[in-house]
Amino acid sequence: MNIHTVATQPYLDQKPGTSGLRKQVPTFQQRNYLENFVQSIFDSLDGYEGTTLVLGGDGRYYNREAIQIILKMAAANGFGKVLVGQGGILSTPAASNLIRQNQALGGIILSASHNPGGPEGDFGVKYNIDNGGPAPEKITNAIYKRTQTIDAYQMLEALDLNLDQLGTVALGEMTVEVVDSVAAYADLMQSLFDFDAIREYIASGFSLAVDSMHAVTGPYASKIFEGLLGAPAGTVKNGVPLENFGGGHPDPNLVYAHDLVEILFGDTPPDFGAASDGDGDRNMILGSNFFVTPSDSLAVLAANATLVPGYKDGIAGVARSMPTSAAVDRVAAKLNINSYETPTGWKFFGNLLDAGKATLCGEESFGTGSNHVREKDGLWAVLFWLNILAVRKQSVADIVKEHWATYGRNYYSRHDYEGVDSDRANTLMGNLRDKVGTMKGKTFGSYTVDYADDFSYTDPVDNSVSQKQGIRIGFTDGSRVVFRLSGTGTQGATLRVYLESYEADTAKHGIETQEALGELIQIADEIAQIKTLTGRDQPTVIT
Ligand code: G1P
Ligand code: ZN
């Protein structure tokens, strides 16, 4: 066997963010850049010799090259077996499932999620641990530390493998099994949801449109919706994965999923619409002329979980990221179960799911999931909604409005300021940090500050502490403003401002969201001096 130890030098910018290492493609194409990071992952793991690794990505530009490199490095480092998705394709939730089903040591997922792809787009590498979930900070910190001193990596000299041919081949002393990207995931979905009921509902005339945005969910959605559930051909839009996502931005929100939004808000809209992101872990849910906020979606799923076979015995608890609206907390209170508030990023849900403290989890950023895997799962959320709709036989809008009538409505919006100068963004956050200690009791317009802090989280399972997770300012009526900087961007800084107000009165549930939040939006600017410090008049994206 021809294994080389290749000398290298550290790159100092390989710090994993909210969700792995994300950089522009040309950065990853620098000499040894990917190799350094992958070897640093391996060097941070204990006892990986002979174990199994799962490998796949969202099909974006550089996916195939990266997979060939990682396979040869895994073989040179002594892994026993690597399971690769056919064509190098695995959605993030499908990879999580394969890790769990095969008792793998972990997995490497190649994705920059919803960031654009292509030669000038973004690429990313995430490491997931044996529970199928993103590596916790203890491991990502160790990987980062290793990248700063790395001086060599191991590489097998071998020809590239054929990733399109299903089956098992040897690579040095390691086994590579190319597996069907969709089959195991589709089986898992059938074990959770009532496919017969959904199929009958579709056959009876219920109509839907699913937008895969030319990203990884295309083959998954085609098999599940048009194949197993019998929806008409054409139900899945933009279903062919492309290396540059057709030039689009595969982020399922009202701005970037405009094709779908036009259909659902058009003249003859279908009953239901959904979109997924680049790597298949995000979802957007729409009804005819109706948008369901991700925070409301989580709350509705929690409130209706017992209608779905996989959750018929009830849920143990729920978890949401701190900036996500408190709508699900109200459902938890009624169900008499715990609702956990975690920092942003799916990795913080892993311990709660493993310990059985939470069954459903969600983030305001179009992420919803459960204990069936350890990642958020876009198509799972779509199927959960379809199952509820097939049982309740009401429109999406009616289900959400009934939900508000029962629990009250949490008006919610996120304002993003993308590509802000990093120094300016850091000044803004620094100023807020200096202020929070003295804000309690201050009034702004009709609002009085109840608490203000920089969110710190102590994991209830392993007691690890994560600090500086975002500035929270809570008002006495339950409204909130949250400020944080994105940990997934690759250019400049992205300031995220999260706004939430609570309305119990059903007569006031029909107000347009930005209008309902109008005063809070002004107060957020007054407190953080957003316009002055960023030099921006308005947000880049409002969701
Ligand atoms: C964003 C979202 C966060 C999500 C992450 C990965 O992170 O806000 O909820 O977990 O992408 O999909 P951010 O850019 O805010 O750090
Ligand atoms: Zn994603």
GROMACS .gro file of N, CA, C and O and ligand atoms in nm, residues 22 92 111 113-114 277-282 376, ligand 2:
model
   49
   22ARG      N    1  -1.701   2.670   0.717
   22ARG     CA    2  -1.757   2.720   0.590
   22ARG      C    3  -1.669   2.828   0.534
   22ARG      O    4  -1.640   2.926   0.603
   92THR      N    5  -2.819   1.615   0.486
   92THR     CA    6  -2.770   1.616   0.624
   92THR      C    7  -2.850   1.521   0.714
   92THR      O    8  -2.791   1.440   0.786
  111SER      N    9  -2.110   2.041   0.314
  111SER     CA   10  -2.221   2.130   0.283
  111SER      C   11  -2.194   2.268   0.339
  111SER      O   12  -2.128   2.283   0.441
  113SER      N   13  -2.480   2.435   0.362
  113SER     CA   14  -2.624   2.450   0.384
  113SER      C   15  -2.691   2.537   0.278
  113SER      O   16  -2.690   2.505   0.161
  114HIS      N   17  -2.744   2.650   0.319
  114HIS     CA   18  -2.822   2.736   0.230
  114HIS      C   19  -2.736   2.840   0.159
  114HIS      O   20  -2.789   2.921   0.084
  277ASP      N   21  -3.371   2.342   0.192
  277ASP     CA   22  -3.248   2.416   0.163
  277ASP      C   23  -3.143   2.328   0.097
  277ASP      O   24  -3.169   2.214   0.059
  278GLY      N   25  -3.022   2.382   0.082
  278GLY     CA   26  -2.912   2.315   0.012
  278GLY      C   27  -2.890   2.173   0.057
  278GLY      O   28  -2.882   2.081  -0.025
  279ASP      N   29  -2.882   2.148   0.186
  279ASP     CA   30  -2.848   2.014   0.237
  279ASP      C   31  -2.967   1.943   0.298
  279ASP      O   32  -2.951   1.837   0.360
  280GLY      N   33  -3.087   2.000   0.284
  280GLY     CA   34  -3.208   1.927   0.320
  280GLY      C   35  -3.246   1.929   0.467
  280GLY      O   36  -3.334   1.855   0.508
  281ASP      N   37  -3.181   2.012   0.547
  281ASP     CA   38  -3.223   2.013   0.688
  281ASP      C   39  -3.323   2.123   0.721
  281ASP      O   40  -3.385   2.121   0.826
  282ARG      N   41  -3.339   2.220   0.631
  282ARG     CA   42  -3.435   2.329   0.659
  282ARG      C   43  -3.565   2.310   0.583
  282ARG      O   44  -3.568   2.243   0.479
  376LYS      N   45  -3.160   1.874   1.221
  376LYS     CA   46  -3.291   1.918   1.178
  376LYS      C   47  -3.321   1.851   1.045
  376LYS      O   48  -3.229   1.807   0.976
  545ZN      ZN   49  -2.899   2.339   0.592
   0.00000   0.00000   0.00000
